[in-house]
Coordinates of C-alpha atoms in Angstrom, one line a residue:
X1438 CA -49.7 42.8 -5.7
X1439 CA -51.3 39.3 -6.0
X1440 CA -48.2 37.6 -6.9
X1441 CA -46.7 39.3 -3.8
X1442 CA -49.2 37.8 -1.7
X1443 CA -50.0 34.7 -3.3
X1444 CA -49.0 33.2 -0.6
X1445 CA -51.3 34.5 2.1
X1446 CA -54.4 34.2 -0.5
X1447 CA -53.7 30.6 -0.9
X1448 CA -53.8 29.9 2.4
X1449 CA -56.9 32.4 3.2
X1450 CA -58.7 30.9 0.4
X1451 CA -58.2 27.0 1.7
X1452 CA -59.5 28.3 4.9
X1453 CA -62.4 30.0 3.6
X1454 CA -63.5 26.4 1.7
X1455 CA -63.1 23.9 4.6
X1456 CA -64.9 26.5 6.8
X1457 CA -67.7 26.4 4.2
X1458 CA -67.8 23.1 3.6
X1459 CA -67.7 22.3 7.4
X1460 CA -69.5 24.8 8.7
X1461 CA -70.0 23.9 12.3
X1462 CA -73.8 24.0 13.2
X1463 CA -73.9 23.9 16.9
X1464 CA -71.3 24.2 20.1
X1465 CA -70.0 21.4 21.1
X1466 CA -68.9 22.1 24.7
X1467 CA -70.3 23.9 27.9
X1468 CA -67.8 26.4 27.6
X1469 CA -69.1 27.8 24.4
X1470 CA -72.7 27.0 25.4
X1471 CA -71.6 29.8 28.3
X1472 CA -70.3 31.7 25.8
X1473 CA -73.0 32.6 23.8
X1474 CA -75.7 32.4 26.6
X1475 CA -73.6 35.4 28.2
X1476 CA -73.6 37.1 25.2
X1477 CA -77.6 36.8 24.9
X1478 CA -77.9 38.2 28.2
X1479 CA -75.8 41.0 27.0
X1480 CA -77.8 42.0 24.3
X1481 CA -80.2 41.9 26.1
X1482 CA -79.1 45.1 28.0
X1483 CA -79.1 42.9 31.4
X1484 CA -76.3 40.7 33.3
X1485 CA -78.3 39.2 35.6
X1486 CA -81.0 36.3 34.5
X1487 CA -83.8 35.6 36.9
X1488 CA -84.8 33.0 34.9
X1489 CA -84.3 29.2 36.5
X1490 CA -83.1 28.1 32.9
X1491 CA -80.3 30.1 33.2
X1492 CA -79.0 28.1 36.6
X1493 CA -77.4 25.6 35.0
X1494 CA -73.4 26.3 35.4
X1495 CA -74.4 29.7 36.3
X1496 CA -73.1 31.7 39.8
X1497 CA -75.9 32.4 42.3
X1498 CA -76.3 35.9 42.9
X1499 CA -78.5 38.8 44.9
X1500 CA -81.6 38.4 41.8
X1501 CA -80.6 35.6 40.4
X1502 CA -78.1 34.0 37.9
X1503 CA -74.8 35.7 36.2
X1504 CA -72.6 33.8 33.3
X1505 CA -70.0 31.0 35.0
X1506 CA -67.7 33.1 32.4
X1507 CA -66.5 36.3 32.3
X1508 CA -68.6 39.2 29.9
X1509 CA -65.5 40.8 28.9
X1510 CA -65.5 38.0 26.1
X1511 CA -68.4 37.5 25.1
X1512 CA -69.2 41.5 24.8
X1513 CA -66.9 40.6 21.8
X1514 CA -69.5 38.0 20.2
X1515 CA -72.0 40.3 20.5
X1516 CA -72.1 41.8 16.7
X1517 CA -71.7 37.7 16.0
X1518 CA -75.1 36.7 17.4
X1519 CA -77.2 40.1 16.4
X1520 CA -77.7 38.3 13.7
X1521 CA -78.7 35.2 14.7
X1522 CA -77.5 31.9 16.2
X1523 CA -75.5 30.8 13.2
X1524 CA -74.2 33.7 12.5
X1525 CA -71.8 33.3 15.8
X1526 CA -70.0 30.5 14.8
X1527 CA -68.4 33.3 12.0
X1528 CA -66.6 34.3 14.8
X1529 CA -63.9 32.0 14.9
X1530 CA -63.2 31.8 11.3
X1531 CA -63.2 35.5 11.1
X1532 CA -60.6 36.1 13.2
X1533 CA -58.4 33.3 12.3
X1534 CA -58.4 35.3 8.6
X1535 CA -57.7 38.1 10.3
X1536 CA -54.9 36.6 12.5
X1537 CA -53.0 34.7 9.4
X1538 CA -53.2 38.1 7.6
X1539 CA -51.5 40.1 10.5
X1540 CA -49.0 36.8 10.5
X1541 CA -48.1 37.3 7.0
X1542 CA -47.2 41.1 8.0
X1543 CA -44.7 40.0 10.8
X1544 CA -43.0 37.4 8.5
X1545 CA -42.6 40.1 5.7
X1546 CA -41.0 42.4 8.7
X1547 CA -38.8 39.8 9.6
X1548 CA -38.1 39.2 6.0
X1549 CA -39.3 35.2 6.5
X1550 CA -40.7 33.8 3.4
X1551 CA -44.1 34.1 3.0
X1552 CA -44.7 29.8 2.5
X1553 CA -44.2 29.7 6.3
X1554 CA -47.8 31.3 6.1
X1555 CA -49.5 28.2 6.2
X1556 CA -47.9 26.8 9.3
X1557 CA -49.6 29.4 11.1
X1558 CA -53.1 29.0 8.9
X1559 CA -53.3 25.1 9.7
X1560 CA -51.4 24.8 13.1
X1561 CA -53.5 22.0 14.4
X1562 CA -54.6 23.8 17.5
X1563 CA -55.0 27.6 16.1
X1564 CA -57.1 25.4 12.6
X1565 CA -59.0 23.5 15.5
X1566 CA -59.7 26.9 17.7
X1567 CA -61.3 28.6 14.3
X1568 CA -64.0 26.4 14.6
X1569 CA -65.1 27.1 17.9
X1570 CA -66.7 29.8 20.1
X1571 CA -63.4 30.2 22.4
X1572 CA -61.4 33.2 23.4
X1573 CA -58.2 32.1 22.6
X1574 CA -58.5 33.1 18.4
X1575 CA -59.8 36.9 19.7
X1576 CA -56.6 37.4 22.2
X1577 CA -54.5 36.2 19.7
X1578 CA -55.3 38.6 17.5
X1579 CA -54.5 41.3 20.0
X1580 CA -51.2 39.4 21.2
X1581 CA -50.2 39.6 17.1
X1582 CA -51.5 43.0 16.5
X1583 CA -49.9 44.6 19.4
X1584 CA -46.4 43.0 18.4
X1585 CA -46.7 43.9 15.2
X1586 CA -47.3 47.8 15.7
X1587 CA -44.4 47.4 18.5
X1588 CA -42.2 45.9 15.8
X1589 CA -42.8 48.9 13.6
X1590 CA -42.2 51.2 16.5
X1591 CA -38.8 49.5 16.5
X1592 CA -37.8 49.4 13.0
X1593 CA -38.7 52.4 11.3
X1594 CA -37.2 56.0 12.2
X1595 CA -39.9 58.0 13.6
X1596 CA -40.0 60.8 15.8
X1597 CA -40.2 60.4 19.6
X1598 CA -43.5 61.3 19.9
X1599 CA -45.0 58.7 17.2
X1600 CA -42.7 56.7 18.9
X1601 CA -44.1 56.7 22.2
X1602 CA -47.8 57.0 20.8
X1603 CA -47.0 53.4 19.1
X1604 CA -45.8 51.9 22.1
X1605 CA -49.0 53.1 23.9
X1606 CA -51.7 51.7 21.3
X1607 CA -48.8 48.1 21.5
X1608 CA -49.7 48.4 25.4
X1609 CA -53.9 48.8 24.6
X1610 CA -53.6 46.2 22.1
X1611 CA -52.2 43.6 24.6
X1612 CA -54.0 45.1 27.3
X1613 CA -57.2 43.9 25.7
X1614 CA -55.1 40.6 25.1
X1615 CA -55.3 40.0 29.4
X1616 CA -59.1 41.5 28.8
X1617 CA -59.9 38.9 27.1
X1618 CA -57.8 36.0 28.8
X1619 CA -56.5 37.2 32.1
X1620 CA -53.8 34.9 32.1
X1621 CA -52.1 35.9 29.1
X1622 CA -50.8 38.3 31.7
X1623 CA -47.9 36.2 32.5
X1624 CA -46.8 36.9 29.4
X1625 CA -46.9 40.3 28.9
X1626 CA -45.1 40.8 31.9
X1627 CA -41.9 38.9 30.5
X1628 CA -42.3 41.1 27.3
X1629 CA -42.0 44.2 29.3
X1630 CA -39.4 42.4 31.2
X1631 CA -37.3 42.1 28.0
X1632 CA -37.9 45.7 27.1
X1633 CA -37.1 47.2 30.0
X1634 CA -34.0 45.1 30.1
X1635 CA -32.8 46.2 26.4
X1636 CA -34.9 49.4 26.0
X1637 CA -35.4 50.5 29.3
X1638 CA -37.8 53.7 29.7
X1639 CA -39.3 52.8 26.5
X1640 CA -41.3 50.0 28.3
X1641 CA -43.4 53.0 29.9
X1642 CA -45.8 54.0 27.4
X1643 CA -46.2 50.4 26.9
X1644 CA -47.4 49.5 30.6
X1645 CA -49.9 53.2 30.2
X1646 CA -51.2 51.8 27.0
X1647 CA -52.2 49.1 29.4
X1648 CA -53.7 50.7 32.3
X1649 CA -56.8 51.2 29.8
X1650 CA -57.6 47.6 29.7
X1651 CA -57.0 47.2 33.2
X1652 CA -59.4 49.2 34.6
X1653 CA -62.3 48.5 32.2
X1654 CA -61.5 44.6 33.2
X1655 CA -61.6 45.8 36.6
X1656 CA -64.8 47.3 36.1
X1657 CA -66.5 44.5 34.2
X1658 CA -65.4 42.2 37.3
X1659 CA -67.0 44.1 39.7
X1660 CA -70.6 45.0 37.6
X1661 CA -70.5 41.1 37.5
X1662 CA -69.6 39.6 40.6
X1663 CA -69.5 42.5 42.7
X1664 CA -65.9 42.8 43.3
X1665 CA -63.0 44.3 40.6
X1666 CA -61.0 41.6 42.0
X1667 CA -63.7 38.5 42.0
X1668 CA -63.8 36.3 38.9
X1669 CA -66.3 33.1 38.0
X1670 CA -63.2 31.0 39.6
X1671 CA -63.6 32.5 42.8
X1672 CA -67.4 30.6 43.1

């Protein structure tokens, strides 16, 4: 089992080390600094901050002040920061592991070796992103997972029904994907494209799977700013 994945291990204990040994202490942009003031407000059970501290880069509203960003990522951070201030800079790392290790599945469905592991690991930009309190490492992880449960659907011979209920949780998994970066969107849409073109109906349960996300992202948008069709950009 070890020598299997030696590999992967490698790789996830290098990461582990340089995340320990540079640990990053604070946010170093105003994104994240929206970020994690979000998901404070969050906790706190509230959206809206009438406080005049929470003006800076923030969108006026009826009441007062909501996030400049959207909550659907930061209700993701929110286990991060329970904990503390710290404790939410885990975040990146965490899902970077996470990320490699669902990498290292798709390369042993592919039949790739298992060395190509660390030019996902230590990509400049995905190595750079696990440092940092941005969105992009957590809809990564559901672009990966969701391809990787639709390239099981595809491969192994299952039953029509199991089938279709993988192609459903593929469609969740990248519907929380858009959830979490709305513009990821693009992309999904020339997946399906590519289905429908060499699988036809089996792009269905795919685009149901995603109605799920949808209309919670919907929601969030309009408990936020009002409208399910408004976003922070639209201030």
């Amino acid at each position: 089992m070890v020598k299997k994945n030696s590999w992967l291990l490698c790789a996830l204990l290098l990461l582990v080390l340089i995340a320990a040994f540079t640990f990053p202490s604070f946010y170093a942009s105003g994104d994240e600094y929206s970020y994690v003031r979000a998901t404070s407000s969050l906790l706190k059970g509230q959206i809206v901050e009438d406080n005049i501290y929470y003006s800076a880069g923030a969108v006026k509203v009826e009441g007062g002040f909501v996030p400049n960003v959207s909550i659907n990522f930061p209700i993701f951070l929110m286990p991060f920061l329970l904990f503390g201030f710290t404790f939410i800079f885990i975040y990146g790392i965490f899902f970077h592991l996470l990320n490699t290790i669902i990498f290292s599945f798709l390369l042993k469905e592919f039949k790739i070796s298992q060395k190509f592991i660390f030019l996902y690991a230590f990509f400049p930009a995905l190595f750079w992103l696990s440092r940092t309190i941005y969105p992009q490492t957590l809809a990564i992880t559901f672009l990966l997972a969701g391809f990787l449960v639709y390239v099981k659907a595809s491969k192994l011979n299952l039953s029509k029904v199991k089938k279709i209920s993988l192609l459903f949780i593929t469609g969740v998994l990248f519907g929380f994907a858009v959830f979490i970066r709305p513009d990821i969107s693009i992309l999904i849409f020339l997946f399906c494209l590519v289905v429908l073109i060499k699988k036809k109906l089996l792009v269905l349960p795919i685009v149901a799977g995603g109605i799920i996300p949808a209309l919670i992202l919907l929601y969030t948008n309009s408990l936020q700013f009002g409208s399910a069709v408004s976003t922070a950009y639209g201030y």
